[in-house]
Coordinates of N, CA and C in Angstrom, one line a residue:
X5 N -8.5 14.3 -39.1 CA -8.4 14.7 -37.7 C -8.7 16.2 -37.6
X6 N -9.7 16.5 -36.8 CA -10.1 17.9 -36.6 C -9.0 18.7 -35.8
X7 N -8.8 19.9 -36.3 CA -7.8 20.7 -35.6 C -8.6 21.8 -34.9
X8 N -8.4 21.9 -33.6 CA -9.1 22.9 -32.8 C -8.3 24.2 -32.7
X9 N -8.8 25.3 -33.1 CA -8.1 26.6 -33.0 C -8.0 27.0 -31.6
X10 N -7.0 27.9 -31.3 CA -6.8 28.4 -29.9 C -8.0 29.0 -29.3
X11 N -8.8 29.7 -30.2 CA -10.0 30.4 -29.7 C -11.1 29.3 -29.3
X12 N -11.2 28.3 -30.1 CA -12.2 27.2 -29.8 C -11.7 26.4 -28.5
X13 N -10.4 26.3 -28.4 CA -9.8 25.5 -27.3 C -10.1 26.3 -26.0
X14 N -10.0 27.7 -26.1 CA -10.2 28.5 -25.0 C -11.7 28.4 -24.5
X15 N -12.5 28.4 -25.6 CA -14.0 28.4 -25.3 C -14.3 27.0 -24.6
X16 N -13.6 26.0 -25.0 CA -13.9 24.6 -24.5 C -13.5 24.4 -23.1
X17 N -12.6 25.2 -22.6 CA -12.0 25.1 -21.3 C -13.1 25.4 -20.2
X18 N -13.2 24.6 -19.2 CA -14.2 24.8 -18.2 C -13.6 25.8 -17.1
X19 N -14.5 26.5 -16.4 CA -14.0 27.4 -15.3 C -13.0 26.7 -14.4
X20 N -13.3 25.5 -14.0 CA -12.4 24.8 -13.1 C -11.0 24.6 -13.7
X21 N -10.9 24.5 -15.1 CA -9.6 24.4 -15.7 C -8.8 25.6 -15.6
X22 N -9.5 26.8 -15.7 CA -8.8 28.1 -15.6 C -8.3 28.2 -14.1
X23 N -9.2 27.8 -13.2 CA -8.8 28.0 -11.8 C -7.6 27.1 -11.4
X24 N -7.6 25.9 -12.0 CA -6.6 24.9 -11.7 C -5.2 25.5 -12.3
X25 N -5.3 26.0 -13.5 CA -4.1 26.6 -14.1 C -3.6 27.7 -13.3
X26 N -4.5 28.7 -13.0 CA -4.1 29.9 -12.2 C -3.5 29.5 -10.9
X27 N -4.1 28.5 -10.2 CA -3.7 28.0 -8.9 C -2.3 27.5 -9.0
X28 N -2.0 26.6 -9.9 CA -0.7 26.0 -10.1 C 0.4 27.1 -10.4
X29 N 0.1 28.0 -11.3 CA 1.0 29.1 -11.7 C 1.3 30.0 -10.5
X30 N 0.3 30.4 -9.8 CA 0.5 31.3 -8.7 C 1.4 30.6 -7.6
X31 N 1.1 29.4 -7.3 CA 1.8 28.7 -6.2 C 3.3 28.4 -6.6
X32 N 3.5 28.1 -7.9 CA 4.9 27.9 -8.4 C 5.7 29.2 -8.3
X33 N 5.0 30.3 -8.6 CA 5.6 31.6 -8.5 C 6.0 31.9 -7.1
X34 N 5.0 31.7 -6.2 CA 5.3 32.0 -4.8 C 6.4 31.1 -4.2
X35 N 6.4 29.8 -4.6 CA 7.5 28.9 -4.2 C 8.8 29.4 -4.6
X36 N 8.9 29.9 -5.9 CA 10.2 30.4 -6.4 C 10.6 31.6 -5.6
X37 N 9.7 32.5 -5.3 CA 10.0 33.7 -4.5 C 10.5 33.4 -3.1
X38 N 9.8 32.5 -2.4 CA 10.1 32.1 -1.1 C 11.5 31.5 -1.0
X39 N 11.8 30.6 -2.0 CA 13.1 29.9 -2.0 C 14.3 30.8 -2.5
X40 N 14.0 31.6 -3.6 CA 15.1 32.3 -4.2 C 15.4 33.7 -3.5
X41 N 14.3 34.4 -3.1 CA 14.5 35.7 -2.6 C 14.7 35.6 -1.0
X42 N 13.9 34.8 -0.4 CA 14.0 34.7 1.1 C 14.8 33.6 1.6
X43 N 15.3 32.7 0.7 CA 16.2 31.7 1.1 C 15.7 30.6 2.0
X44 N 14.4 30.4 1.9 CA 13.7 29.3 2.7 C 13.5 28.1 2.0
X45 N 13.9 26.9 2.4 CA 13.5 25.7 1.8 C 12.0 25.4 2.0
X46 N 11.4 24.7 1.1 CA 10.0 24.3 1.2 C 9.8 22.8 1.0
X47 N 8.7 22.3 1.5 CA 8.4 20.9 1.3 C 8.0 20.7 -0.2
X48 N 8.1 19.4 -0.6 CA 7.6 19.0 -1.9 C 6.1 19.2 -1.9
X49 N 5.5 19.8 -3.0 CA 4.1 20.1 -3.1 C 3.7 20.9 -1.9
X50 N 4.5 22.0 -1.6 CA 4.3 22.8 -0.4 C 3.0 23.5 -0.3
X51 N 2.3 23.7 -1.4 CA 1.1 24.5 -1.4 C -0.2 23.6 -1.2
X52 N 0.0 22.3 -0.9 CA -1.1 21.4 -0.7 C -2.0 21.8 0.4
X53 N -3.3 21.6 0.2 CA -4.3 21.8 1.3 C -4.5 20.4 2.0
X54 N -4.4 20.4 3.3 CA -4.6 19.1 4.0 C -5.8 19.3 5.0
X55 N -6.4 18.1 5.3 CA -7.5 18.1 6.2 C -7.1 17.7 7.6
X56 N -7.4 18.5 8.6 CA -7.1 18.2 10.0 C -8.3 18.4 10.9
X57 N -8.3 17.6 12.0 CA -9.4 17.8 13.0 C -9.1 19.2 13.7
X58 N -10.1 20.0 13.8 CA -9.9 21.3 14.5 C -9.5 21.1 16.0
X59 N -9.8 20.0 16.5 CA -9.5 19.7 17.9 C -8.0 19.6 18.1
X60 N -7.2 19.5 17.0 CA -5.7 19.5 17.1 C -5.2 20.9 17.2
X61 N -6.0 21.9 16.9 CA -5.5 23.3 16.9 C -5.8 23.8 18.3
X62 N -4.8 23.8 19.2 CA -5.0 24.2 20.6 C -4.2 25.4 21.0
X63 N -3.3 25.8 20.1 CA -2.4 27.0 20.5 C -2.2 27.9 19.2
X64 N -1.8 29.1 19.5 CA -1.3 30.0 18.5 C -0.1 30.7 19.0
X65 N 0.8 31.2 18.1 CA 2.0 31.9 18.5 C 1.6 33.2 19.2
X66 N 2.4 33.6 20.2 CA 2.2 34.8 20.9 C 2.5 36.0 19.9
X67 N 1.7 37.0 20.0 CA 2.0 38.2 19.1 C 3.4 38.8 19.3
X68 N 3.9 38.6 20.5 CA 5.2 39.2 20.8 C 6.4 38.5 20.1
X69 N 6.1 37.3 19.5 CA 7.2 36.5 18.9 C 7.2 36.6 17.4
X70 N 6.9 37.8 16.9 CA 6.9 38.0 15.5 C 8.3 38.4 14.9
X71 N 9.3 37.5 15.3 CA 10.6 37.7 14.7 C 10.6 37.4 13.2
X72 N 9.6 36.6 12.8 CA 9.4 36.3 11.4 C 7.9 36.4 11.1
X73 N 7.6 37.1 10.1 CA 6.1 37.2 9.8 C 5.7 35.9 9.1
X74 N 5.0 35.1 9.9 CA 4.7 33.7 9.4 C 3.6 33.7 8.4
X75 N 2.7 34.6 8.3 CA 1.6 34.5 7.3 C 2.0 35.1 6.0
X76 N 2.6 36.2 6.0 CA 3.0 36.9 4.7 C 4.4 37.4 4.8
X77 N 5.0 37.7 3.7 CA 6.3 38.3 3.7 C 6.2 39.8 3.9
X78 N 7.3 40.4 4.4 CA 7.3 41.9 4.5 C 7.8 42.5 3.2
X79 N 8.0 41.7 2.2 CA 8.6 42.3 1.0 C 7.5 43.1 0.2
X80 N 8.0 43.9 -0.7 CA 7.1 44.8 -1.4 C 6.2 44.0 -2.4
X81 N 6.6 42.8 -2.7 CA 5.8 41.9 -3.5 C 4.5 41.6 -2.8
X82 N 3.4 42.2 -3.2 CA 2.2 42.1 -2.4 C 1.6 40.7 -2.3
X83 N 1.2 40.4 -1.1 CA 0.4 39.2 -0.9 C 1.0 37.9 -1.2
X84 N 2.4 37.8 -1.1 CA 3.1 36.6 -1.3 C 2.9 35.7 -0.1
X85 N 2.4 34.5 -0.3 CA 2.1 33.7 0.9 C 3.4 32.8 1.2
X86 N 3.6 32.6 2.4 CA 4.6 31.6 2.8 C 3.9 30.3 3.0
X87 N 4.1 29.3 2.1 CA 3.5 28.0 2.1 C 4.5 26.9 2.2
X88 N 4.4 26.1 3.2 CA 5.3 25.0 3.3 C 6.7 25.3 3.5
X89 N 7.0 26.5 4.0 CA 8.4 26.8 4.3 C 8.9 26.1 5.5
X90 N 10.2 25.7 5.5 CA 10.9 25.1 6.6 C 11.8 26.1 7.3
X91 N 11.5 26.4 8.5 CA 12.1 27.5 9.2 C 12.6 27.0 10.6
X92 N 13.9 27.3 10.9 CA 14.4 27.0 12.2 C 14.2 28.2 13.1
X93 N 14.8 28.2 14.3 CA 14.6 29.4 15.2 C 13.6 29.1 16.3
X94 N 13.3 30.2 17.1 CA 12.4 30.0 18.2 C 11.0 30.6 18.0
X95 N 10.6 30.7 16.8 CA 9.3 31.3 16.5 C 8.1 30.5 17.1
X96 N 8.4 29.2 17.5 CA 7.3 28.3 18.0 C 7.3 28.1 19.5
X97 N 8.2 28.8 20.2 CA 8.3 28.6 21.6 C 7.3 29.3 22.5
X98 N 7.0 30.6 22.1 CA 6.1 31.4 22.9 C 4.7 31.3 22.3
X99 N 3.9 30.5 23.0 CA 2.5 30.2 22.4 C 1.5 30.5 23.5
X100 N 0.2 30.7 23.0 CA -0.9 31.0 23.8 C -2.0 29.9 23.6
X101 N -2.6 29.4 24.6 CA -3.7 28.5 24.5 C -4.9 29.1 23.7
X102 N -5.4 28.5 22.7 CA -6.4 29.0 21.9 C -7.7 29.3 22.6
X103 N -7.9 28.5 23.7 CA -9.1 28.7 24.5 C -9.2 30.0 25.2
X104 N -8.0 30.8 25.2 CA -8.0 32.1 25.8 C -8.2 33.2 24.8
X105 N -8.3 32.8 23.5 CA -8.4 33.8 22.4 C -9.8 34.5 22.6
X106 N -9.7 35.9 22.4 CA -10.9 36.7 22.6 C -12.0 36.3 21.6
X107 N -11.6 36.1 20.4 CA -12.6 35.7 19.4 C -13.3 34.4 19.7
X108 N -12.6 33.4 20.2 CA -13.2 32.1 20.5 C -14.1 32.3 21.7
X109 N -13.7 33.1 22.7 CA -14.5 33.3 23.9 C -15.8 34.0 23.5
X110 N -15.7 35.1 22.7 CA -16.8 35.8 22.2 C -17.8 35.0 21.4
X111 N -17.2 34.1 20.6 CA -18.1 33.3 19.7 C -18.9 32.3 20.6
X112 N -18.2 31.7 21.7 CA -18.9 30.8 22.6 C -20.0 31.6 23.3
X113 N -19.8 32.8 23.7 CA -20.8 33.6 24.3 C -22.0 33.8 23.4
X114 N -21.7 34.1 22.1 CA -22.7 34.3 21.1 C -23.5 33.1 20.7
X115 N -22.7 32.1 20.3 CA -23.4 30.9 19.6 C -23.7 29.7 20.6
X116 N -23.1 29.7 21.7 CA -23.5 28.6 22.7 C -24.4 29.2 23.8
X117 N -24.0 30.3 24.3 CA -24.8 30.9 25.4 C -26.0 31.8 24.9
X118 N -25.9 32.1 23.6 CA -27.0 32.9 23.0 C -27.0 34.4 23.4
X119 N -25.8 34.9 23.7 CA -25.8 36.3 24.1 C -25.8 37.3 22.9
X120 N -26.3 38.5 23.2 CA -26.2 39.6 22.2 C -24.8 39.9 22.0
X121 N -24.4 40.4 20.8 CA -23.0 40.8 20.6 C -22.5 41.8 21.6
X122 N -23.5 42.7 22.0 CA -23.2 43.7 23.0 C -22.8 43.2 24.4
X123 N -23.2 41.9 24.6 CA -22.8 41.3 25.9 C -21.6 40.3 25.8
X124 N -20.9 40.4 24.7 CA -19.7 39.6 24.5 C -18.5 40.4 24.7
X125 N -17.3 39.7 24.7 CA -16.0 40.4 24.9 C -15.8 41.4 23.8
X126 N -16.4 41.3 22.6 CA -16.2 42.2 21.5 C -16.6 43.7 22.0
X127 N -17.7 43.8 22.7 CA -18.1 45.1 23.2 C -17.1 45.7 24.1
X128 N -16.6 45.0 25.1 CA -15.6 45.5 26.0 C -14.3 45.9 25.2
X129 N -14.0 45.0 24.2 CA -12.8 45.3 23.4 C -13.0 46.6 22.6
X130 N -14.2 46.7 22.0 CA -14.5 47.9 21.2 C -14.4 49.2 22.0
X131 N -15.0 49.2 23.2 CA -15.0 50.4 24.0 C -13.7 50.7 24.5
X132 N -12.9 49.7 24.8 CA -11.5 49.9 25.3 C -10.7 50.6 24.2
X133 N -10.8 50.1 23.0 CA -10.0 50.7 21.9 C -10.5 52.1 21.5
X134 N -11.8 52.2 21.6 CA -12.4 53.6 21.4 C -11.9 54.6 22.4
X135 N -11.8 54.2 23.6 CA -11.3 55.1 24.7 C -9.8 55.5 24.4
X136 N -9.1 54.5 23.8 CA -7.7 54.8 23.5 C -7.5 55.4 22.1
X137 N -8.7 55.6 21.4 CA -8.7 56.2 20.1 C -7.9 55.3 19.1
X138 N -8.1 54.0 19.3 CA -7.5 53.0 18.3 C -8.6 52.6 17.4
X139 N -8.2 52.4 16.1 CA -9.2 52.0 15.1 C -9.6 50.5 15.2
X140 N -10.9 50.3 15.0 CA -11.4 48.9 14.8 C -11.6 48.6 13.3
X141 N -11.8 47.4 13.0 CA -12.0 47.0 11.6 C -13.1 47.9 10.9
X142 N -12.8 48.5 9.8 CA -13.8 49.4 9.2 C -13.9 50.8 9.8
X143 N -13.2 51.0 10.9 CA -13.2 52.3 11.6 C -14.6 52.8 11.9
X144 N -15.5 52.0 12.5 CA -16.8 52.4 12.9 C -16.7 53.4 14.1
X145 N -17.7 54.3 14.2 CA -17.7 55.2 15.3 C -18.7 54.8 16.4
X146 N -19.4 53.6 16.2 CA -20.3 53.1 17.2 C -20.3 51.6 17.2
X147 N -20.6 51.0 18.3 CA -20.6 49.5 18.3 C -21.8 49.0 17.4
X148 N -22.8 49.8 17.3 CA -23.9 49.3 16.4 C -23.5 49.2 15.0
X149 N -22.6 50.1 14.5 CA -22.1 50.1 13.2 C -21.1 48.9 13.1
X150 N -20.3 48.7 14.1 CA -19.3 47.6 14.1 C -20.1 46.3 14.0
X151 N -21.2 46.2 14.7 CA -22.0 44.9 14.7 C -22.6 44.7 13.3
X152 N -23.1 45.8 12.7 CA -23.8 45.7 11.4 C -22.8 45.4 10.3
X153 N -21.7 46.0 10.3 CA -20.7 45.9 9.2 C -19.7 44.8 9.4
X154 N -19.6 44.2 10.6 CA -18.6 43.2 10.8 C -19.1 42.0 11.5
X155 N -19.7 42.1 12.7 CA -20.1 41.0 13.5 C -21.2 40.2 12.8
X156 N -22.1 40.9 12.1 CA -23.2 40.1 11.5 C -22.8 39.2 10.4
X157 N -21.6 39.4 9.9 CA -21.0 38.5 8.9 C -20.7 37.2 9.6
X158 N -20.3 37.2 10.9 CA -20.0 35.9 11.5 C -21.3 35.2 11.9
X159 N -22.4 35.9 12.1 CA -23.7 35.3 12.3 C -24.1 34.5 11.1
X160 N -23.9 35.1 9.9 CA -24.3 34.5 8.7 C -23.4 33.3 8.4
X161 N -22.1 33.4 8.6 CA -21.1 32.3 8.4 C -21.4 31.2 9.3
X162 N -21.7 31.4 10.6 CA -22.0 30.3 11.5 C -23.2 29.6 11.0
X163 N -24.3 30.3 10.7 CA -25.5 29.6 10.2 C -25.3 28.8 8.9
X164 N -24.4 29.4 8.0 CA -24.2 28.7 6.8 C -23.4 27.4 7.0
X165 N -22.4 27.5 7.8 CA -21.6 26.3 8.1 C -22.4 25.2 8.8
X166 N -23.2 25.7 9.8 CA -24.1 24.8 10.5 C -25.1 24.1 9.6
X167 N -25.6 24.8 8.5 CA -26.6 24.2 7.6 C -25.9 23.4 6.5
X168 N -24.8 24.0 5.9 CA -24.3 23.4 4.7 C -22.9 22.7 4.9
X169 N -22.4 22.8 6.1 CA -21.1 22.2 6.3 C -19.9 23.1 6.0
X170 N -18.7 22.7 6.5 CA -17.5 23.6 6.3 C -17.0 23.3 4.9
X171 N -16.8 24.3 4.1 CA -16.3 24.1 2.7 C -15.0 24.7 2.5
X172 N -14.2 24.1 1.6 CA -12.9 24.6 1.3 C -13.0 25.8 0.4
X173 N -12.0 26.6 0.2 CA -12.0 27.7 -0.7 C -12.3 27.3 -2.1
X174 N -11.8 26.2 -2.6 CA -12.1 25.7 -4.0 C -13.5 25.3 -4.1
X175 N -14.1 24.7 -3.0 CA -15.5 24.4 -3.1 C -16.4 25.6 -3.1
X176 N -15.9 26.7 -2.6 CA -16.6 28.0 -2.6 C -16.4 28.7 -3.9
X177 N -15.7 28.1 -4.8 CA -15.5 28.7 -6.1 C -14.3 29.7 -6.3
X178 N -13.4 29.7 -5.2 CA -12.2 30.6 -5.3 C -11.2 29.9 -6.2
X179 N -10.3 30.8 -6.7 CA -9.3 30.3 -7.7 C -8.1 29.6 -7.0
X180 N -7.9 29.9 -5.7 CA -6.8 29.2 -5.0 C -7.1 29.1 -3.5
X181 N -6.2 28.6 -2.8 CA -6.4 28.3 -1.4 C -5.8 29.4 -0.5
X182 N -5.5 30.6 -1.0 CA -4.9 31.6 -0.2 C -5.7 32.0 1.1
X183 N -7.0 31.8 1.0 CA -7.8 32.2 2.2 C -8.2 31.1 3.1
X184 N -7.5 29.9 2.9 CA -7.8 28.8 3.9 C -7.2 29.2 5.2
X185 N -7.7 28.4 6.2 CA -7.1 28.6 7.6 C -5.6 28.3 7.5
X186 N -4.7 29.1 8.1 CA -3.3 28.9 8.0 C -2.7 28.5 9.4
X187 N -1.9 27.5 9.3 CA -1.3 27.0 10.5 C 0.2 26.8 10.4
X188 N 0.9 26.6 11.5 CA 2.3 26.2 11.5 C 2.5 25.0 12.3
X189 N 3.6 24.3 12.2 CA 3.9 23.1 13.0 C 5.2 23.3 13.7
X190 N 5.1 23.2 15.0 CA 6.3 23.5 15.9 C 7.3 22.3 15.8
X191 N 8.4 22.5 16.5 CA 9.4 21.5 16.6 C 8.9 20.2 17.3
X192 N 7.9 20.3 18.1 CA 7.3 19.2 18.8 C 6.1 18.6 18.1
X193 N 5.8 19.1 16.9 CA 4.7 18.6 16.2 C 3.3 19.2 16.7
X194 N 3.4 20.3 17.3 CA 2.2 21.0 17.8 C 1.7 21.9 16.6
X195 N 0.4 21.8 16.3 CA -0.2 22.6 15.3 C -0.6 24.0 15.9
X196 N 0.0 25.0 15.3 CA -0.2 26.4 15.8 C -1.0 27.2 14.8
X197 N -2.1 27.8 15.3 CA -2.9 28.6 14.4 C -2.3 29.9 14.1
X198 N -2.2 30.2 12.8 CA -1.6 31.5 12.3 C -2.7 32.4 11.8
X199 N -3.7 31.9 11.1 CA -4.7 32.7 10.5 C -6.0 32.0 10.4
X200 N -7.1 32.6 10.6 CA -8.4 32.0 10.5 C -9.1 31.6 11.8
X201 N -8.8 32.5 12.8 CA -9.3 32.2 14.2 C -10.9 32.1 14.3
X202 N -11.5 32.9 13.5 CA -13.0 32.9 13.5 C -13.6 31.6 13.0
X203 N -13.0 31.2 11.9 CA -13.5 29.9 11.3 C -13.2 28.7 12.2
X204 N -12.0 28.7 12.7 CA -11.6 27.6 13.7 C -12.5 27.7 14.9
X205 N -12.8 28.8 15.4 CA -13.7 28.9 16.5 C -15.1 28.3 16.2
X206 N -15.6 28.6 15.0 CA -16.9 28.1 14.6 C -16.8 26.5 14.5
X207 N -15.7 26.1 13.9 CA -15.5 24.6 13.7 C -15.4 23.9 15.1
X208 N -14.8 24.5 16.1 CA -14.7 24.0 17.4 C -16.1 23.9 18.0
X209 N -16.9 25.0 17.9 CA -18.2 25.1 18.5 C -19.2 24.1 17.9
X210 N -19.1 23.9 16.5 CA -20.0 23.0 15.8 C -19.5 21.6 15.8
X211 N -18.3 21.3 16.3 CA -17.8 20.0 16.4 C -17.5 19.4 15.0
X212 N -17.0 20.3 14.1 CA -16.7 19.9 12.7 C -15.6 18.8 12.8
X213 N -15.7 17.7 12.1 CA -14.7 16.6 12.2 C -13.4 17.0 11.6
X214 N -13.3 17.6 10.4 CA -12.1 18.0 9.8 C -12.3 19.3 9.0
X215 N -11.2 20.1 8.9 CA -11.3 21.3 8.1 C -10.0 21.4 7.2
X216 N -10.1 22.1 6.1 CA -8.9 22.2 5.2 C -8.0 23.3 5.7
X217 N -6.7 23.1 5.7 CA -5.8 24.1 6.2 C -4.6 24.1 5.2
X218 N -3.8 25.2 5.2 CA -2.5 25.2 4.6 C -1.5 25.4 5.6
X219 N -0.4 24.6 5.6 CA 0.6 24.7 6.6 C 1.7 25.7 6.0
X220 N 1.7 26.9 6.6 CA 2.6 27.9 6.1 C 4.1 27.6 6.4
X221 N 4.3 27.2 7.7 CA 5.6 27.0 8.2 C 5.7 25.7 9.0
X222 N 6.8 25.0 8.7 CA 7.1 23.8 9.5 C 8.5 24.1 10.2
X223 N 8.6 23.7 11.4 CA 9.8 23.9 12.1 C 10.8 22.9 11.5
X224 N 12.1 23.3 11.3 CA 13.1 22.5 10.7 C 13.4 21.2 11.5
X225 N 13.3 21.4 12.8 CA 13.6 20.3 13.7 C 12.6 19.1 13.5
X226 N 11.4 19.5 13.4 CA 10.3 18.5 13.2 C 10.4 17.9 11.8
X227 N 10.7 18.6 10.8 CA 10.8 18.1 9.4 C 12.1 17.2 9.3
X228 N 13.2 17.5 10.0 CA 14.3 16.7 10.0 C 14.0 15.3 10.7
X229 N 13.2 15.3 11.7 CA 12.8 14.1 12.4 C 11.9 13.3 11.4
X230 N 11.0 13.9 10.7 CA 10.1 13.2 9.7 C 11.0 12.6 8.6
X231 N 11.9 13.3 8.1 CA 12.8 12.8 7.1 C 13.6 11.5 7.6
X232 N 14.0 11.6 8.8 CA 14.8 10.5 9.4 C 13.9 9.3 9.5
X233 N 12.6 9.5 10.0 CA 11.7 8.4 10.1 C 11.3 7.7 8.8
X234 N 11.2 8.6 7.8 CA 10.8 8.0 6.5 C 12.0 7.6 5.6
X235 N 13.2 8.0 6.1 CA 14.4 7.7 5.3 C 14.4 8.3 3.9
X236 N 14.0 9.6 3.9 CA 13.9 10.3 2.6 C 14.2 11.8 2.8
X237 N 14.6 12.5 1.7 CA 14.8 13.9 1.7 C 13.6 14.6 1.1
X238 N 12.7 13.9 0.5 CA 11.6 14.5 -0.2 C 10.3 14.2 0.6
X239 N 9.8 15.3 1.2 CA 8.6 15.1 2.1 C 7.5 16.0 1.6
X240 N 6.3 15.5 1.6 CA 5.1 16.3 1.3 C 4.4 16.7 2.5
X241 N 3.5 17.7 2.5 CA 2.7 18.1 3.7 C 1.9 16.9 4.2
X242 N 1.3 16.1 3.3 CA 0.5 14.9 3.7 C 1.4 13.9 4.5
X243 N 2.6 13.7 4.1 CA 3.5 12.8 4.8 C 3.9 13.4 6.2
X244 N 4.2 14.7 6.2 CA 4.7 15.3 7.4 C 3.7 15.4 8.5
X245 N 2.4 15.5 8.1 CA 1.4 15.6 9.1 C 0.9 14.3 9.7
X246 N 1.3 13.2 9.1 CA 0.8 11.9 9.5 C 1.2 11.6 11.0
X247 N 2.4 11.8 11.4 CA 2.8 11.5 12.8 C 1.9 12.2 13.8
X248 N 1.4 13.4 13.5 CA 0.6 14.1 14.4 C -0.8 13.4 14.5
X249 N -1.3 12.9 13.4 CA -2.5 12.1 13.4 C -2.3 10.8 14.1
X250 N -1.2 10.2 13.9 CA -0.9 8.8 14.5 C -0.4 8.9 15.9
X251 N -0.3 10.1 16.4 CA 0.1 10.3 17.8 C 1.4 9.6 18.1
X252 N 2.3 9.7 17.2 CA 3.6 9.1 17.4 C 4.7 10.1 17.7
X253 N 4.2 11.2 18.3 CA 5.1 12.3 18.5 C 6.0 12.1 19.8
X254 N 5.7 11.1 20.5 CA 6.5 10.9 21.7 C 8.0 10.7 21.4
X255 N 8.2 10.2 20.2 CA 9.6 9.9 19.8 C 10.4 11.3 19.6
X256 N 9.7 12.2 19.0 CA 10.4 13.5 18.8 C 10.5 14.3 20.1
X257 N 9.5 14.1 21.0 CA 9.5 14.8 22.2 C 10.4 14.3 23.3
X258 N 11.1 13.2 23.0 CA 12.1 12.6 24.0 C 13.2 13.6 24.2
X259 N 13.6 13.9 25.5 CA 14.6 14.8 25.8 C 16.0 14.3 25.3

């Protein structure tokens, strides 16, 4: 029987093997931090990526309701993601219709109506912030620079998704799913957008059937209802999202 040395074994590992190992290690570390340091319970396989129709993403939390930072922790441990955490409280009550989102409106102006970026809400927003001396992304001193260094990226992404389809982070060669669209699920089973407004806007405009997302936060009331329905204490993101797909939420929404 041939014995493979550690060096040969390392050489024989494929890039996807390294990505898979790193992904699992990173997510297990984050799960430990979320549970032990911040005291939040998580779902089983909490870091799973799930596919959902973009049409189900209709709302996002209001910025004023940041009693808890839903996307990342405020801890000094950099870039620790909250994935699959179960959280009670009123973080899901104050929400805004996604159709009113500035990015979504500007993208429709650009990609449906064919407007120049200068004729979209981005220009008004840029000039308003400039008048108040507030910084924009990259701190450009002119809209032309803002368009060149920021908005043209969305032109390229829109054309790429239109031509090649919407791809997950792993399909794009990333080592983990940290950069996927991030959502939360409210007590009523409403999917709330937490991060990735530009990609969701593109998915809406192009009529993409399903996109990969990571559910950062589930409301405890909703998860308790799912556990009761399934008669189990061990729930995965895939199991928890099914009632939303099956439109069986009328049960949880009963007064």
